[in-house]
Amino acid sequence: MRETFKKLNLSDEFMDQFTGFMLGDGYLSNRNKSKHSAQFCMRNKHPNYIYDMSRLLTSEGIQHIVKVNDVKGGFKGSGYSSTVYTKFYTTFTDLEGKWYETRDDGTHFKIVPQDLKLTPISLLQWYIGDGYLVNLYGNPQRVQICTDRYTDDEIMFLRDCFERDLGIKAQIDWNRRRIRVPKRMLGEFFEILPECPNAYITDLGYKWA
């Protein structure tokens, strides 16, 4: 029998980071179809990033396991990724109701909550997961954040969140369905974005170059 876990008392800072995780590659799993508990999972190709997430989860009292290089990507040339899996908690069931909807055919899919608010901390985790810096001959040209999984309305909402919450006038690259921070806004973007954490600067510092 699966152990029942109590509700978590998560800090505001963790919830900011959780928003960034969920906008990117984080997901909530309810594989046992329970109405009472779900688990949070996060995958990244850099083990150091997953180890840092493990420390964060531990600080919040969230039981979890880490599997290093446990999943290989499904496209040509892809490598292995590491994953952190939490235990099942009722708190994550509540969050699942906020971040997911179910279609008429029973398909469970991620959505962007309408009460979402971007903060520098949530932006940091979203950028680490789904963002990248475009350079031309070593000169930064723009930042792009992958949003191709979302609907047109959700992409426009996320674009608007940049200006509403952070004062950054972002654009949409509709050809690739991505949020774009143009060159003229890069200074403001990197002033708001926290510096790359030392724990994984070797792996991810290029995003700040």
CSV table of N, CA and C in Angstrom, one decimal, residues 81-191:
chain,number,residue,atom,x,y,z
A,81,SER,N,19.5,12.2,-19.6
A,81,SER,CA,19.1,13.2,-18.6
A,81,SER,C,18.9,12.5,-17.3
A,82,SER,N,19.1,13.4,-16.2
A,82,SER,CA,18.9,12.9,-14.9
A,82,SER,C,17.5,13.5,-14.4
A,83,THR,N,17.0,12.8,-13.4
A,83,THR,CA,15.6,13.1,-13.0
A,83,THR,C,15.5,13.1,-11.4
A,84,VAL,N,14.7,14.0,-10.9
A,84,VAL,CA,14.4,14.0,-9.5
A,84,VAL,C,12.9,13.7,-9.4
A,85,TYR,N,12.5,12.7,-8.6
A,85,TYR,CA,11.1,12.3,-8.3
A,85,TYR,C,10.8,12.5,-6.9
A,86,THR,N,9.8,13.3,-6.6
A,86,THR,CA,9.3,13.4,-5.2
A,86,THR,C,8.4,12.2,-4.8
A,87,LYS,N,8.2,12.0,-3.5
A,87,LYS,CA,7.2,11.1,-3.1
A,87,LYS,C,5.8,11.8,-3.4
A,88,PHE,N,4.7,11.0,-3.2
A,88,PHE,CA,3.4,11.5,-3.5
A,88,PHE,C,2.9,12.3,-2.3
A,89,TYR,N,2.4,13.5,-2.6
A,89,TYR,CA,1.8,14.5,-1.6
A,89,TYR,C,0.5,15.0,-2.0
A,90,THR,N,-0.4,15.3,-1.1
A,90,THR,CA,-1.7,15.9,-1.4
A,90,THR,C,-1.5,17.3,-1.9
A,91,THR,N,-0.4,18.0,-1.4
A,91,THR,CA,-0.2,19.3,-1.9
A,91,THR,C,0.0,19.4,-3.4
A,92,PHE,N,0.7,18.4,-4.0
A,92,PHE,CA,0.9,18.3,-5.4
A,92,PHE,C,-0.4,18.0,-6.2
A,93,THR,N,-1.3,17.4,-5.5
A,93,THR,CA,-2.6,17.2,-6.2
A,93,THR,C,-3.3,18.5,-6.3
A,94,ASP,N,-3.2,19.3,-5.3
A,94,ASP,CA,-3.8,20.7,-5.4
A,94,ASP,C,-3.2,21.5,-6.5
A,95,LEU,N,-1.9,21.4,-6.6
A,95,LEU,CA,-1.2,22.1,-7.7
A,95,LEU,C,-1.4,21.5,-9.1
A,96,GLU,N,-1.7,20.2,-9.1
A,96,GLU,CA,-2.0,19.6,-10.4
A,96,GLU,C,-3.3,20.2,-10.9
A,97,GLY,N,-4.3,20.4,-10.0
A,97,GLY,CA,-5.5,21.0,-10.5
A,97,GLY,C,-5.3,22.4,-11.1
A,98,LYS,N,-4.3,23.1,-10.7
A,98,LYS,CA,-4.0,24.4,-11.1
A,98,LYS,C,-3.2,24.4,-12.5
A,99,TRP,N,-2.4,23.4,-12.7
A,99,TRP,CA,-1.4,23.4,-13.8
A,99,TRP,C,-1.9,22.5,-14.9
A,100,TYR,N,-3.0,21.7,-14.7
A,100,TYR,CA,-3.4,20.8,-15.8
A,100,TYR,C,-4.9,20.8,-16.0
A,101,GLU,N,-5.3,20.4,-17.2
A,101,GLU,CA,-6.7,20.2,-17.5
A,101,GLU,C,-6.8,18.9,-18.2
A,102,THR,N,-8.0,18.4,-18.3
A,102,THR,CA,-8.3,17.1,-18.9
A,102,THR,C,-9.2,17.3,-20.1
A,103,ARG,N,-8.8,16.9,-21.3
A,103,ARG,CA,-9.7,17.0,-22.4
A,103,ARG,C,-10.8,16.0,-22.4
A,104,ASP,N,-11.8,16.2,-23.3
A,104,ASP,CA,-12.9,15.2,-23.3
A,104,ASP,C,-12.5,13.8,-23.6
A,105,ASP,N,-11.4,13.6,-24.3
A,105,ASP,CA,-10.9,12.3,-24.6
A,105,ASP,C,-10.1,11.7,-23.4
A,106,GLY,N,-10.0,12.4,-22.3
A,106,GLY,CA,-9.2,11.9,-21.2
A,106,GLY,C,-7.8,12.3,-21.1
A,107,THR,N,-7.3,13.0,-22.2
A,107,THR,CA,-5.9,13.4,-22.2
A,107,THR,C,-5.6,14.5,-21.2
A,108,HIS,N,-4.6,14.3,-20.4
A,108,HIS,CA,-4.2,15.2,-19.3
A,108,HIS,C,-3.1,16.1,-19.9
A,109,PHE,N,-3.2,17.4,-19.9
A,109,PHE,CA,-2.2,18.3,-20.5
A,109,PHE,C,-2.0,19.5,-19.6
A,110,LYS,N,-0.7,20.0,-19.7
A,110,LYS,CA,-0.3,21.2,-18.9
A,110,LYS,C,-0.9,22.5,-19.5
A,111,ILE,N,-1.2,23.4,-18.6
A,111,ILE,CA,-1.7,24.7,-19.0
A,111,ILE,C,-0.9,25.8,-18.3
A,112,VAL,N,-1.1,27.0,-18.7
A,112,VAL,CA,-0.6,28.2,-17.9
A,112,VAL,C,-1.6,28.7,-17.0
A,113,PRO,N,-1.4,28.7,-15.7
A,113,PRO,CA,-2.5,29.3,-14.8
A,113,PRO,C,-2.7,30.8,-15.1
A,114,GLN,N,-3.9,31.2,-15.0
A,114,GLN,CA,-4.3,32.6,-15.3
A,114,GLN,C,-3.8,33.5,-14.2
A,115,ASP,N,-3.5,33.0,-13.0
A,115,ASP,CA,-3.0,33.8,-11.9
A,115,ASP,C,-1.5,33.8,-11.8
A,116,LEU,N,-0.9,33.3,-12.9
A,116,LEU,CA,0.6,33.2,-12.9
A,116,LEU,C,1.2,34.6,-12.8
A,117,LYS,N,2.3,34.7,-12.0
A,117,LYS,CA,3.0,35.9,-11.9
A,117,LYS,C,4.5,35.6,-12.0
A,118,LEU,N,5.2,36.3,-12.9
A,118,LEU,CA,6.6,36.1,-13.1
A,118,LEU,C,7.4,36.9,-12.0
A,119,THR,N,8.4,36.3,-11.5
A,119,THR,CA,9.3,36.9,-10.6
A,119,THR,C,10.7,36.6,-11.1
A,120,PRO,N,11.8,37.4,-10.6
A,120,PRO,CA,13.1,37.0,-11.0
A,120,PRO,C,13.5,35.6,-10.7
A,121,ILE,N,13.0,35.0,-9.6
A,121,ILE,CA,13.3,33.6,-9.3
A,121,ILE,C,12.6,32.7,-10.2
A,122,SER,N,11.4,32.9,-10.5
A,122,SER,CA,10.7,32.0,-11.5
A,122,SER,C,11.2,32.1,-12.9
A,123,LEU,N,11.6,33.4,-13.2
A,123,LEU,CA,12.3,33.6,-14.5
A,123,LEU,C,13.6,32.8,-14.6
A,124,LEU,N,14.4,32.8,-13.5
A,124,LEU,CA,15.6,32.1,-13.5
A,124,LEU,C,15.4,30.6,-13.9
A,125,GLN,N,14.5,30.0,-13.2
A,125,GLN,CA,14.3,28.5,-13.4
A,125,GLN,C,13.7,28.2,-14.8
A,126,TRP,N,12.8,29.1,-15.2
A,126,TRP,CA,12.3,28.9,-16.6
A,126,TRP,C,13.4,29.1,-17.6
A,127,TYR,N,14.2,30.1,-17.5
A,127,TYR,CA,15.3,30.3,-18.4
A,127,TYR,C,16.3,29.2,-18.4
A,128,ILE,N,16.6,28.7,-17.3
A,128,ILE,CA,17.5,27.5,-17.2
A,128,ILE,C,17.0,26.3,-17.9
A,129,GLY,N,15.7,26.1,-17.8
A,129,GLY,CA,15.0,25.0,-18.4
A,129,GLY,C,14.8,25.1,-19.9
A,130,ASP,N,14.2,26.2,-20.3
A,130,ASP,CA,13.8,26.4,-21.6
A,130,ASP,C,14.3,27.6,-22.4
A,131,GLY,N,15.2,28.3,-21.8
A,131,GLY,CA,15.7,29.5,-22.5
A,131,GLY,C,17.1,29.4,-23.0
A,132,TYR,N,17.5,30.2,-23.9
A,132,TYR,CA,18.8,30.2,-24.5
A,132,TYR,C,19.2,31.6,-25.0
A,133,LEU,N,20.5,31.9,-25.1
A,133,LEU,CA,21.0,33.1,-25.6
A,133,LEU,C,21.5,32.9,-27.0
A,134,VAL,N,21.0,33.8,-28.0
A,134,VAL,CA,21.4,33.7,-29.4
A,134,VAL,C,22.6,34.7,-29.6
A,135,ASN,N,23.7,34.1,-30.0
A,135,ASN,CA,24.9,35.0,-30.3
A,135,ASN,C,25.2,35.0,-31.8
A,136,LEU,N,25.7,36.1,-32.3
A,136,LEU,CA,26.2,36.2,-33.7
A,136,LEU,C,27.6,36.7,-33.6
A,137,TYR,N,28.6,35.8,-34.0
A,137,TYR,CA,30.0,36.1,-34.0
A,137,TYR,C,30.4,36.6,-32.6
A,138,GLY,N,29.8,35.9,-31.6
A,138,GLY,CA,30.2,36.2,-30.2
A,138,GLY,C,29.5,37.3,-29.6
A,139,ASN,N,28.6,38.0,-30.3
A,139,ASN,CA,27.8,39.1,-29.8
A,139,ASN,C,26.4,38.7,-29.5
A,140,PRO,N,25.9,38.9,-28.3
A,140,PRO,CA,24.5,38.5,-27.9
A,140,PRO,C,23.5,39.3,-28.8
A,141,GLN,N,22.5,38.6,-29.3
A,141,GLN,CA,21.5,39.2,-30.2
A,141,GLN,C,20.1,39.2,-29.6
A,142,ARG,N,19.8,38.1,-28.9
A,142,ARG,CA,18.4,38.0,-28.3
A,142,ARG,C,18.4,36.8,-27.4
A,143,VAL,N,17.4,36.8,-26.5
A,143,VAL,CA,17.1,35.6,-25.7
A,143,VAL,C,15.8,35.0,-26.3
A,144,GLN,N,15.8,33.7,-26.3
A,144,GLN,CA,14.5,33.0,-26.7
A,144,GLN,C,14.2,32.0,-25.7
A,145,ILE,N,12.9,31.9,-25.4
A,145,ILE,CA,12.4,30.9,-24.5
A,145,ILE,C,11.3,30.0,-25.2
A,146,CYS,N,11.5,28.7,-25.1
A,146,CYS,CA,10.6,27.8,-25.8
A,146,CYS,C,9.3,27.8,-25.2
A,147,THR,N,8.3,28.0,-26.0
A,147,THR,CA,6.9,28.0,-25.5
A,147,THR,C,6.0,27.3,-26.6
A,148,ASP,N,6.6,26.4,-27.4
A,148,ASP,CA,5.9,25.8,-28.5
A,148,ASP,C,4.8,24.8,-28.0
A,149,ARG,N,4.9,24.4,-26.7
A,149,ARG,CA,3.9,23.4,-26.2
A,149,ARG,C,2.6,24.1,-25.9
A,150,TYR,N,2.6,25.5,-25.8
A,150,TYR,CA,1.4,26.2,-25.3
A,150,TYR,C,0.5,26.7,-26.5
A,151,THR,N,-0.7,27.0,-26.2
A,151,THR,CA,-1.6,27.6,-27.1
A,151,THR,C,-1.2,29.0,-27.5
A,152,ASP,N,-1.8,29.5,-28.6
A,152,ASP,CA,-1.6,30.9,-29.0
A,152,ASP,C,-1.9,31.9,-27.9
A,153,ASP,N,-3.1,31.7,-27.2
A,153,ASP,CA,-3.5,32.6,-26.1
A,153,ASP,C,-2.5,32.5,-25.0
A,154,GLU,N,-2.0,31.3,-24.7
A,154,GLU,CA,-1.1,31.2,-23.5
A,154,GLU,C,0.2,31.8,-23.9
A,155,ILE,N,0.7,31.7,-25.1
A,155,ILE,CA,2.0,32.4,-25.5
A,155,ILE,C,1.8,33.9,-25.4
A,156,MET,N,0.7,34.4,-25.9
A,156,MET,CA,0.5,35.9,-25.8
A,156,MET,C,0.4,36.3,-24.3
A,157,PHE,N,-0.3,35.5,-23.5
A,157,PHE,CA,-0.3,35.8,-22.0
A,157,PHE,C,1.0,35.8,-21.4
A,158,LEU,N,1.9,34.8,-21.7
A,158,LEU,CA,3.2,34.8,-21.2
A,158,LEU,C,4.0,36.0,-21.6
A,159,ARG,N,3.9,36.4,-22.9
A,159,ARG,CA,4.5,37.6,-23.4
A,159,ARG,C,4.1,38.8,-22.6
A,160,ASP,N,2.8,38.9,-22.4
A,160,ASP,CA,2.3,40.1,-21.6
A,160,ASP,C,2.8,40.0,-20.2
A,161,CYS,N,3.1,38.8,-19.6
A,161,CYS,CA,3.5,38.8,-18.2
A,161,CYS,C,4.9,39.4,-18.1
A,162,PHE,N,5.7,39.3,-19.1
A,162,PHE,CA,7.1,39.9,-19.1
A,162,PHE,C,7.0,41.4,-18.8
A,163,GLU,N,6.1,42.1,-19.5
A,163,GLU,CA,5.9,43.5,-19.4
A,163,GLU,C,5.2,43.8,-18.1
A,164,ARG,N,4.1,43.1,-17.8
A,164,ARG,CA,3.3,43.4,-16.6
A,164,ARG,C,4.1,43.2,-15.3
A,165,ASP,N,4.9,42.1,-15.2
A,165,ASP,CA,5.5,41.7,-14.0
A,165,ASP,C,7.0,42.1,-13.9
A,166,LEU,N,7.7,42.2,-15.0
A,166,LEU,CA,9.1,42.5,-15.0
A,166,LEU,C,9.5,43.8,-15.8
A,167,GLY,N,8.5,44.4,-16.5
A,167,GLY,CA,8.9,45.6,-17.2
A,167,GLY,C,9.7,45.4,-18.5
A,168,ILE,N,9.6,44.1,-19.0
A,168,ILE,CA,10.4,43.8,-20.2
A,168,ILE,C,9.4,43.6,-21.4
A,169,LYS,N,9.6,44.4,-22.4
A,169,LYS,CA,8.8,44.3,-23.6
A,169,LYS,C,9.3,43.1,-24.5
A,170,ALA,N,8.8,42.0,-24.3
A,170,ALA,CA,9.1,40.8,-25.0
A,170,ALA,C,8.3,40.7,-26.3
A,171,GLN,N,8.7,39.9,-27.2
A,171,GLN,CA,8.1,39.7,-28.5
A,171,GLN,C,7.8,38.2,-28.7
A,172,ILE,N,7.0,37.8,-29.7
A,172,ILE,CA,6.7,36.4,-30.0
A,172,ILE,C,7.3,36.1,-31.4
A,173,ASP,N,8.1,35.1,-31.5
A,173,ASP,CA,8.6,34.5,-32.8
A,173,ASP,C,7.5,33.4,-33.1
A,174,TRP,N,6.6,33.8,-34.0
A,174,TRP,CA,5.5,32.9,-34.3
A,174,TRP,C,5.9,31.8,-35.2
A,175,ASN,N,7.0,31.9,-35.9
A,175,ASN,CA,7.5,30.8,-36.8
A,175,ASN,C,8.0,29.7,-35.9
A,176,ARG,N,8.6,30.0,-34.8
A,176,ARG,CA,9.1,28.9,-33.9
A,176,ARG,C,8.2,28.8,-32.6
A,177,ARG,N,7.2,29.7,-32.4
A,177,ARG,CA,6.4,29.7,-31.3
A,177,ARG,C,7.2,29.9,-30.0
A,178,ARG,N,8.0,30.9,-30.0
A,178,ARG,CA,8.8,31.2,-28.8
A,178,ARG,C,8.8,32.6,-28.4
A,179,ILE,N,8.9,32.9,-27.1
A,179,ILE,CA,9.1,34.2,-26.5
A,179,ILE,C,10.5,34.7,-26.9
A,180,ARG,N,10.5,35.9,-27.3
A,180,ARG,CA,11.8,36.5,-27.7
A,180,ARG,C,12.1,37.8,-27.0
A,181,VAL,N,13.2,37.9,-26.3
A,181,VAL,CA,13.6,39.2,-25.7
A,181,VAL,C,14.6,39.8,-26.7
A,182,PRO,N,14.2,40.9,-27.4
A,182,PRO,CA,15.1,41.5,-28.4
A,182,PRO,C,16.4,42.1,-27.8
A,183,LYS,N,17.3,42.4,-28.7
A,183,LYS,CA,18.6,42.9,-28.3
A,183,LYS,C,18.6,44.1,-27.5
A,184,ARG,N,17.6,45.0,-27.8
A,184,ARG,CA,17.5,46.3,-27.1
A,184,ARG,C,17.1,46.1,-25.7
A,185,MET,N,16.5,45.0,-25.4
A,185,MET,CA,16.0,44.7,-24.0
A,185,MET,C,16.9,43.8,-23.2
A,186,LEU,N,18.0,43.3,-23.8
A,186,LEU,CA,18.9,42.4,-23.1
A,186,LEU,C,19.5,42.9,-21.8
A,187,GLY,N,19.8,44.2,-21.8
A,187,GLY,CA,20.4,44.8,-20.6
A,187,GLY,C,19.4,44.7,-19.5
A,188,GLU,N,18.2,45.0,-19.7
A,188,GLU,CA,17.1,45.0,-18.7
A,188,GLU,C,16.9,43.5,-18.2
A,189,PHE,N,16.9,42.6,-19.2
A,189,PHE,CA,16.6,41.2,-18.9
A,189,PHE,C,17.7,40.7,-18.0
A,190,PHE,N,19.0,40.9,-18.3
A,190,PHE,CA,20.0,40.3,-17.4
A,190,PHE,C,20.2,41.1,-16.1
A,191,GLU,N,19.7,42.3,-16.0
A,191,GLU,CA,19.7,43.0,-14.7
A,191,GLU,C,18.6,42.4,-13.8
